[in-house]
CSV table of C-alpha atoms and ligand atoms in Angstrom, one decimal:
chain,number,residue,atom,x,y,z
B,1,MET,CA,-28.1,55.6,15.1
B,2,THR,CA,-30.4,53.8,17.8
B,3,GLY,CA,-32.6,51.0,17.0
B,4,ASN,CA,-36.6,51.7,16.6
B,5,ALA,CA,-39.5,49.6,16.9
B,6,ASP,CA,-40.5,50.3,13.2
B,7,ASP,CA,-36.8,49.2,11.8
B,8,THR,CA,-36.9,46.2,9.5
B,9,ILE,CA,-34.7,43.8,8.4
B,10,LEU,CA,-35.0,42.7,4.6
B,11,LEU,CA,-33.5,38.9,4.1
B,12,ALA,CA,-32.6,38.9,0.3
B,13,VAL,CA,-31.4,35.0,-0.6
B,14,THR,CA,-31.7,33.2,-3.7
B,15,GLY,CA,-30.4,29.6,-4.0
B,16,TRP,CA,-30.9,29.2,0.0
B,17,ASP,CA,-33.8,28.2,2.4
B,18,PRO,CA,-34.7,31.3,3.9
B,19,ASP,CA,-36.6,29.3,6.8
B,20,VAL,CA,-33.8,28.4,9.0
B,21,TRP,CA,-32.6,32.1,8.7
B,22,GLN,CA,-35.8,33.3,9.8
B,23,THR,CA,-35.9,30.9,12.5
B,24,GLU,CA,-32.6,31.7,14.0
B,25,PHE,CA,-33.8,35.5,13.8
B,26,ALA,CA,-36.3,34.8,15.9
B,27,LYS,CA,-34.5,32.9,18.3
B,28,ALA,CA,-31.7,35.9,18.5
B,29,ALA,CA,-33.6,39.2,18.1
B,30,PRO,CA,-37.5,38.3,18.4
B,31,ALA,CA,-38.3,42.3,18.7
B,32,ARG,CA,-36.8,42.9,15.4
B,33,LYS,CA,-38.9,42.7,12.0
B,34,LEU,CA,-37.3,40.5,9.4
B,35,VAL,CA,-39.3,40.6,5.9
B,36,LEU,CA,-38.4,38.2,2.4
B,37,ASP,CA,-39.8,40.6,0.3
B,38,ALA,CA,-39.0,44.4,0.1
B,39,ASP,CA,-42.1,45.6,-1.6
B,40,THR,CA,-44.2,45.2,1.7
B,41,ALA,CA,-42.0,47.6,3.4
B,42,LYS,CA,-39.9,49.4,1.6
B,43,ASP,CA,-39.5,52.6,3.4
B,44,LYS,CA,-38.9,50.9,6.6
B,45,ILE,CA,-35.8,48.4,5.4
B,46,ARG,CA,-32.6,49.9,7.6
B,47,TYR,CA,-30.6,46.7,7.0
B,48,ALA,CA,-30.1,43.6,4.1
B,49,LEU,CA,-29.3,40.4,5.1
B,50,VAL,CA,-27.9,38.9,1.5
B,51,TRP,CA,-26.9,35.7,-0.3
B,52,LYS,CA,-27.3,36.3,-4.2
B,53,GLN,CA,-30.2,38.9,-4.1
B,54,ARG,CA,-31.8,39.5,-7.2
B,55,PRO,CA,-30.5,42.2,-8.9
B,56,GLY,CA,-31.8,45.6,-8.6
B,57,SER,CA,-33.5,44.3,-5.4
B,58,LEU,CA,-31.7,46.7,-2.9
B,59,MET,CA,-32.5,49.9,-4.8
B,60,GLY,CA,-35.4,52.0,-3.9
B,61,LEU,CA,-34.9,51.3,-0.3
B,62,PRO,CA,-34.5,55.1,1.0
B,63,ASN,CA,-33.7,54.0,4.8
B,64,LEU,CA,-31.3,51.1,3.9
B,65,GLU,CA,-28.1,51.8,6.2
B,66,VAL,CA,-26.1,48.6,5.6
B,67,ILE,CA,-25.8,45.5,3.6
B,68,PHE,CA,-24.6,42.3,5.3
B,69,SER,CA,-23.5,39.5,3.1
B,70,LEU,CA,-24.2,36.0,4.5
B,71,GLY,CA,-21.0,34.7,3.3
B,72,ALA,CA,-17.4,35.5,3.6
B,73,GLY,CA,-17.2,36.1,-0.2
B,74,VAL,CA,-18.9,39.3,-1.4
B,75,ASP,CA,-18.6,38.5,-5.2
B,76,HIS,CA,-22.3,37.3,-5.1
B,77,ILE,CA,-23.1,40.8,-4.2
B,78,PHE,CA,-21.0,42.7,-7.0
B,79,HIS,CA,-22.6,40.7,-9.8
B,80,ASP,CA,-25.8,43.0,-9.1
B,81,HIS,CA,-24.8,46.4,-11.0
B,82,GLN,CA,-27.4,48.4,-9.5
B,83,LEU,CA,-26.2,48.7,-5.7
B,84,PRO,CA,-27.0,51.5,-3.4
B,85,ASP,CA,-24.5,53.6,-1.8
B,86,VAL,CA,-24.1,52.1,1.5
B,87,PRO,CA,-21.8,50.1,3.3
B,88,ILE,CA,-21.3,46.5,2.6
B,89,VAL,CA,-20.4,44.0,5.5
B,90,ARG,CA,-19.2,40.4,5.1
B,91,ILE,CA,-18.6,37.7,7.4
B,92,VAL,CA,-15.9,37.1,9.6
B,93,SER,CA,-16.7,34.3,12.2
B,94,PRO,CA,-14.4,31.7,14.0
B,95,ASP,CA,-17.1,29.3,13.3
B,96,LEU,CA,-16.6,29.9,9.3
B,97,THR,CA,-12.7,29.8,9.6
B,98,MET,CA,-12.7,26.9,11.2
B,99,ARG,CA,-14.8,24.8,9.0
B,100,MET,CA,-12.6,26.1,6.1
B,101,SER,CA,-9.3,25.4,7.9
B,102,GLU,CA,-10.9,21.5,8.6
B,103,TYR,CA,-11.8,21.3,5.0
B,104,VAL,CA,-8.1,22.2,4.1
B,105,VAL,CA,-6.2,20.6,6.2
B,106,TRP,CA,-8.6,17.6,5.2
B,107,GLN,CA,-7.7,17.9,1.4
B,108,VAL,CA,-4.2,18.4,1.8
B,109,LEU,CA,-3.9,15.4,3.8
B,110,ASP,CA,-5.7,13.6,1.6
B,111,HIS,CA,-3.5,14.3,-1.3
B,112,HIS,CA,-0.4,14.4,0.6
B,113,ARG,CA,-1.2,10.7,2.2
B,114,LEU,CA,-2.3,9.5,-1.1
B,115,GLY,CA,-6.0,9.0,-0.5
B,116,LEU,CA,-7.1,9.1,-3.9
B,117,ARG,CA,-4.6,6.1,-5.0
B,118,TYR,CA,-5.6,4.0,-2.0
B,119,ARG,CA,-9.3,4.7,-2.5
B,120,GLN,CA,-9.1,3.8,-6.1
B,121,GLN,CA,-6.9,0.5,-5.0
B,122,GLN,CA,-9.7,-0.4,-3.1
B,123,THR,CA,-12.4,-0.6,-5.3
B,124,GLN,CA,-10.2,-2.8,-7.3
B,125,LYS,CA,-8.9,-4.9,-4.2
B,126,VAL,CA,-5.3,-4.0,-5.0
B,127,TRP,CA,-2.8,-4.0,-2.1
B,128,HIS,CA,0.0,-1.9,-3.7
B,129,GLU,CA,2.2,-0.4,-1.0
B,130,ASP,CA,5.8,0.4,-3.1
B,131,ARG,CA,4.9,4.2,-3.3
B,132,ARG,CA,7.3,6.3,-1.4
B,133,GLN,CA,5.2,8.7,1.0
B,134,PRO,CA,7.1,12.2,1.6
B,135,ALA,CA,7.2,13.1,5.3
B,136,ALA,CA,4.9,16.7,5.5
B,137,HIS,CA,8.3,18.8,6.3
B,138,GLU,CA,9.5,17.8,2.5
B,139,VAL,CA,6.3,19.1,1.0
B,140,THR,CA,5.3,23.0,0.1
B,141,VAL,CA,1.7,23.9,0.6
B,142,GLY,CA,1.3,27.5,-1.1
B,143,ILE,CA,-1.8,28.9,-0.1
B,144,LEU,CA,-3.4,31.9,-2.7
B,145,GLY,CA,-5.0,34.6,-0.4
B,146,LEU,CA,-3.7,35.2,2.8
B,147,GLY,CA,-6.6,36.7,4.5
B,148,VAL,CA,-9.0,35.8,7.4
B,149,LEU,CA,-9.0,32.3,5.6
B,150,GLY,CA,-5.7,31.6,4.3
B,151,ARG,CA,-3.9,32.8,7.5
B,152,ASP,CA,-6.0,30.4,9.6
B,153,ALA,CA,-5.0,27.8,7.4
B,154,ALA,CA,-1.2,28.5,7.0
B,155,GLN,CA,-1.0,28.2,10.5
B,156,LYS,CA,-2.9,25.0,11.2
B,157,LEU,CA,-1.0,23.6,8.0
B,158,ARG,CA,2.5,24.7,9.5
B,159,ASN,CA,1.3,23.0,13.0
B,160,LEU,CA,1.0,19.9,11.0
B,161,GLY,CA,4.7,20.1,9.5
B,162,PHE,CA,4.4,21.2,6.1
B,163,ARG,CA,6.4,23.9,4.4
B,164,VAL,CA,3.9,26.8,4.0
B,165,SER,CA,3.9,29.8,1.8
B,166,GLY,CA,1.5,32.4,0.7
B,167,TRP,CA,0.4,34.9,-1.9
B,168,SER,CA,-1.5,38.2,-1.1
B,169,ARG,CA,-2.0,41.7,-2.6
B,170,ARG,CA,-0.1,43.5,-0.2
B,171,LEU,CA,2.9,42.0,2.0
B,172,GLN,CA,1.3,39.9,4.6
B,173,THR,CA,3.6,38.7,7.5
B,174,ILE,CA,3.0,35.2,9.2
B,175,GLU,CA,5.5,33.4,11.4
B,176,GLY,CA,7.0,30.4,9.8
B,177,VAL,CA,5.3,31.1,6.5
B,178,THR,CA,7.3,32.6,3.2
B,179,SER,CA,5.1,35.4,2.0
B,180,HIS,CA,4.9,36.8,-1.3
B,181,PHE,CA,2.9,39.2,-2.8
B,182,GLY,CA,1.9,41.4,-5.9
B,183,LYS,CA,1.9,40.6,-9.6
B,184,ASP,CA,5.5,40.4,-9.2
B,185,GLY,CA,5.5,37.9,-6.1
B,186,LEU,CA,3.5,35.1,-7.8
B,187,LYS,CA,6.6,33.6,-10.0
B,188,ASP,CA,8.4,33.0,-7.1
B,189,PHE,CA,5.6,31.6,-5.1
B,190,LEU,CA,4.4,29.0,-8.2
B,191,LYS,CA,7.8,27.7,-8.6
B,192,ASP,CA,8.3,26.0,-5.2
B,193,VAL,CA,4.7,24.6,-4.4
B,194,ASP,CA,3.9,21.1,-4.1
B,195,ILE,CA,0.0,21.6,-3.4
B,196,VAL,CA,-1.3,24.8,-4.1
B,197,VAL,CA,-4.5,26.0,-1.8
B,198,CYS,CA,-6.6,28.9,-3.4
B,199,LEU,CA,-8.5,31.1,-1.2
B,200,LEU,CA,-9.1,34.1,-3.2
B,201,PRO,CA,-12.0,36.3,-3.8
B,202,LEU,CA,-13.6,36.8,-7.0
B,203,THR,CA,-12.6,39.9,-8.1
B,204,PRO,CA,-11.8,41.8,-11.4
B,205,GLU,CA,-8.3,41.2,-10.7
B,206,THR,CA,-8.5,37.5,-9.8
B,207,LYS,CA,-11.0,36.2,-12.4
B,208,GLY,CA,-10.1,33.4,-14.3
B,209,ILE,CA,-6.5,33.2,-12.1
B,210,LEU,CA,-6.1,29.6,-12.2
B,211,SER,CA,-5.4,28.8,-15.3
B,212,MET,CA,-2.7,27.5,-18.0
B,213,SER,CA,-0.5,30.1,-17.5
B,214,MET,CA,-0.4,29.8,-14.0
B,215,PHE,CA,-0.1,26.1,-14.2
B,216,ALA,CA,2.7,26.4,-16.5
B,217,GLN,CA,5.0,28.4,-14.2
B,218,MET,CA,4.7,25.6,-11.4
B,219,LYS,CA,7.7,23.0,-11.2
B,220,ALA,CA,7.3,19.9,-13.1
B,221,GLU,CA,7.9,17.7,-10.4
B,222,GLY,CA,7.8,17.6,-6.6
B,223,PRO,CA,7.6,14.9,-3.9
B,224,LEU,CA,4.3,14.4,-4.9
B,225,GLY,CA,4.8,14.2,-8.6
B,226,ALA,CA,3.3,17.1,-10.2
B,227,PRO,CA,1.7,19.8,-8.4
B,228,VAL,CA,-2.0,19.5,-6.5
B,229,LEU,CA,-4.3,22.2,-6.9
B,230,ILE,CA,-7.1,22.8,-4.3
B,231,ASN,CA,-9.8,25.3,-5.1
B,232,ALA,CA,-12.1,26.6,-2.3
B,233,GLY,CA,-12.4,30.3,-3.2
B,234,ARG,CA,-14.9,30.7,-6.0
B,235,GLY,CA,-15.5,29.1,-9.5
B,236,GLY,CA,-15.2,31.8,-11.4
B,237,LEU,CA,-11.2,31.9,-10.2
B,238,GLN,CA,-10.8,28.5,-12.5
B,239,ASN,CA,-10.4,27.7,-15.8
B,240,GLU,CA,-11.9,24.4,-16.0
B,241,PRO,CA,-11.0,23.2,-19.5
B,242,ASP,CA,-7.4,24.4,-18.6
B,243,ILE,CA,-7.4,22.4,-15.5
B,244,LEU,CA,-8.3,19.2,-17.2
B,245,ALA,CA,-5.6,20.0,-19.8
B,246,ALA,CA,-3.2,20.3,-17.0
B,247,LEU,CA,-4.3,17.0,-15.5
B,248,ASP,CA,-4.2,14.9,-18.8
B,249,ARG,CA,-1.1,16.8,-19.5
B,250,GLY,CA,0.6,15.6,-16.1
B,251,MET,CA,1.4,19.4,-15.2
B,252,LEU,CA,-1.2,18.7,-12.5
B,253,SER,CA,-1.3,15.6,-10.6
B,254,ALA,CA,-4.5,16.0,-9.0
B,255,VAL,CA,-7.6,18.7,-7.9
B,256,THR,CA,-9.9,19.0,-5.3
B,257,LEU,CA,-12.6,21.5,-6.4
B,258,ASP,CA,-15.4,23.0,-4.0
B,259,VAL,CA,-16.5,25.8,-6.4
B,260,PHE,CA,-17.3,25.7,-9.8
B,261,LYS,CA,-18.3,28.3,-13.1
B,262,THR,CA,-21.8,26.9,-12.9
B,263,GLU,CA,-23.4,25.8,-9.5
B,264,PRO,CA,-24.7,22.8,-9.4
B,265,LEU,CA,-21.9,21.5,-11.5
B,266,PRO,CA,-23.5,20.3,-14.6
B,267,LYS,CA,-24.2,16.6,-14.8
B,268,GLY,CA,-22.3,16.7,-18.4
B,269,SER,CA,-19.0,18.3,-17.1
B,270,PRO,CA,-16.1,15.8,-17.5
B,271,LEU,CA,-14.6,16.6,-14.2
B,272,TRP,CA,-17.2,14.6,-12.5
B,273,THR,CA,-15.7,11.2,-13.9
B,274,HIS,CA,-12.0,12.2,-14.0
B,275,PRO,CA,-10.1,10.0,-12.0
B,276,GLN,CA,-8.0,12.5,-10.4
B,277,VAL,CA,-10.5,15.1,-9.4
B,278,VAL,CA,-12.2,15.3,-6.1
B,279,ILE,CA,-15.3,17.4,-6.0
B,280,THR,CA,-17.1,18.7,-3.3
B,281,PRO,CA,-20.4,20.6,-3.7
B,282,HIS,CA,-19.5,24.2,-2.3
B,283,ALA,CA,-19.5,22.8,1.2
B,284,ALA,CA,-16.1,23.5,2.3
B,285,ALA,CA,-17.2,26.6,5.1
B,286,SER,CA,-21.0,26.4,4.6
B,287,SER,CA,-22.6,29.7,6.4
B,288,SER,CA,-24.1,28.2,9.7
B,289,PRO,CA,-27.2,30.4,10.5
B,290,GLN,CA,-26.8,28.7,14.3
B,291,ALA,CA,-23.9,30.6,14.3
B,292,LEU,CA,-23.6,33.6,12.4
B,293,VAL,CA,-27.1,35.0,13.3
B,294,PRO,CA,-26.1,36.2,17.0
B,295,GLU,CA,-23.1,37.4,15.5
B,296,ILE,CA,-24.8,39.4,12.8
B,297,ILE,CA,-27.3,40.7,15.6
B,298,ALA,CA,-24.2,41.7,17.8
B,299,GLN,CA,-22.9,43.8,14.9
B,300,LEU,CA,-26.4,45.5,14.6
B,301,GLU,CA,-26.4,46.4,18.2
B,302,SER,CA,-22.7,47.9,18.7
B,303,TYR,CA,-23.7,49.5,15.1
B,304,GLU,CA,-26.6,51.3,17.1
B,305,ARG,CA,-24.7,52.2,20.1
B,306,GLY,CA,-22.5,54.1,17.8
B,307,GLU,CA,-19.4,51.4,17.2
B,308,PRO,CA,-17.8,51.5,14.0
B,309,LEU,CA,-19.2,48.8,11.7
B,310,LYS,CA,-16.3,46.0,11.4
B,311,ASN,CA,-15.4,44.1,8.3
B,312,ILE,CA,-16.6,46.4,5.7
B,313,VAL,CA,-15.9,45.4,2.0
B,314,ASP,CA,-13.7,47.7,0.1
B,315,LYS,CA,-15.7,48.5,-2.9
B,316,ALA,CA,-13.1,49.5,-5.0
B,317,ALA,CA,-11.4,46.3,-5.1
B,318,GLN,CA,-14.4,43.9,-4.4
B,319,TYR,CA,-13.4,42.2,-1.6
T,1,NDP,P1,-10.2,38.3,2.5
T,1,NDP,O1,-10.9,39.2,2.3
T,1,NDP,O2,-9.8,37.9,4.1
T,1,NDP,O3,-8.7,37.6,2.1
T,1,NDP,C1,-8.3,37.6,0.7
T,1,NDP,C2,-7.0,37.3,0.4
T,1,NDP,O4,-7.2,37.1,-1.0
T,1,NDP,C3,-6.2,38.3,0.9
T,1,NDP,O5,-4.8,38.1,1.4
T,1,NDP,C4,-5.8,39.2,-0.1
T,1,NDP,O6,-4.8,40.1,-0.1
T,1,NDP,C5,-6.1,38.3,-1.1
T,1,NDP,N1,-6.1,38.8,-2.5
T,1,NDP,C6,-7.4,39.6,-3.0
T,1,NDP,N2,-7.6,40.0,-4.1
T,1,NDP,C7,-5.8,39.5,-4.6
T,1,NDP,C8,-5.2,39.8,-5.8
T,1,NDP,N3,-5.4,40.4,-6.9
T,1,NDP,N4,-3.7,39.3,-5.7
T,1,NDP,C9,-3.4,38.8,-4.5
T,1,NDP,N5,-3.8,38.5,-3.7
T,1,NDP,C10,-5.1,39.0,-3.7
T,1,NDP,O7,-11.1,36.9,2.2
T,1,NDP,P2,-11.3,35.7,3.1
T,1,NDP,O8,-10.1,34.7,3.7
T,1,NDP,O9,-12.4,35.6,4.4
T,1,NDP,O10,-12.2,34.7,2.1
T,1,NDP,C11,-11.7,34.5,1.0
T,1,NDP,C12,-12.8,33.8,0.0
T,1,NDP,O11,-13.1,32.6,0.3
T,1,NDP,C13,-13.8,34.6,-0.2
T,1,NDP,O12,-14.0,35.5,-0.7
T,1,NDP,C14,-14.7,33.2,-0.8
T,1,NDP,O13,-14.8,33.6,-2.1
T,1,NDP,C15,-14.1,32.3,-0.2
T,1,NDP,N6,-15.3,31.5,0.6
T,1,NDP,C16,-15.4,30.2,0.3
T,1,NDP,C17,-16.4,29.5,1.2
T,1,NDP,C18,-16.6,27.7,0.4
T,1,NDP,O14,-17.1,27.0,1.2
T,1,NDP,N7,-16.1,27.3,-0.6
T,1,NDP,C19,-17.0,29.8,2.4
T,1,NDP,C20,-16.2,31.0,2.4
T,1,NDP,C21,-15.3,31.9,2.0
T,1,NDP,P3,-4.6,41.4,1.0
T,1,NDP,O15,-4.3,40.4,2.1
T,1,NDP,O16,-3.2,42.1,0.3
T,1,NDP,O17,-5.7,42.0,1.2
T,2,OXD,C1,-19.0,32.2,1.2
T,2,OXD,C2,-19.5,30.9,1.0
T,2,OXD,O1,-18.6,33.1,0.5
T,2,OXD,O2,-19.8,30.4,1.5
T,2,OXD,O3,-19.0,32.3,2.9
T,2,OXD,O4,-19.1,30.6,-0.5
């Protein structure tokens, strides 16, 4: 288990600039060797740090012991069907959790306090104040996914006075939060929600879950009008034509989307210009190399001291 001067770390990222990760590694672990290309050190690579690695690029590394995801989500790893049989560890970090809770609170409050409407009024220089503003305690925010991120967001929304409910695969108990779980629990969860926040992982079970069949189970009218949807989980969770149809039929009153089936969102997507859609560019909780690299190095060191790895992904469930 103990580290050895020859041990090498592979940084296998696509779509992200590797330089800033390399810089942080050089600062946090100057004695460790980091390579961007496996071919230069195939039999020395002991760990791989990955974000959307090229399919097959983790095979043929005889001494690979652990794959570290550089994000909280791991669907980007499972898109590769040629994976070695080693543990996968994902990011669980106070920095990332705080960023996501900020995003969720920001978007929930924006919809709750009629931000879209007021921004539209401002562009037209309209002063129109007759719409009633519901109190937070009249509004139920439902969180799909009560994991590390959903749980923290739920607690912060509770502290703001919202009614909060959640849905998970197995029963999760959080003080002050109404819990639902499993396929059978989804119907009850959906019938009461005014704002739905999706923080689910993308797995074979959750793919496409944000669809017309879900929207049709939500109540037609609440304190904010029709329900609002906020998705900061993954684009593959959502059916984008269904979201647009639900908005146009008044089944959803507004949506915030941080993630998309295709990223960057294609210029031709009608989501860009829909007046009831807020778009952010997969920026809800970005992985910060400054915060995360020291945490990954700390995990490596404790693993090399013989301690068990933390935050191991369940490969069968794919999250
Ligand atoms: P966790 O693994 O901690 O939590 C996942 C939650 O989803 C759990 O509550 C789990 O249930 C629930 N879940 C999984 N499958 C199902 C299912 N089939 N039915 C019902 N519930 C299910 O993940 P995190 O909270 O750390 O992260 C969630 C996701 O957020 C990531 O996978 C990633 O996709 C996304 N993300 C997005 C970012 C962005 O910038 N937009 C940044 C970071 C993450 P149970 O509790 O029973 O296991
Ligand atoms: C993540 C992300 O999964 O940034 O961490 O999407």
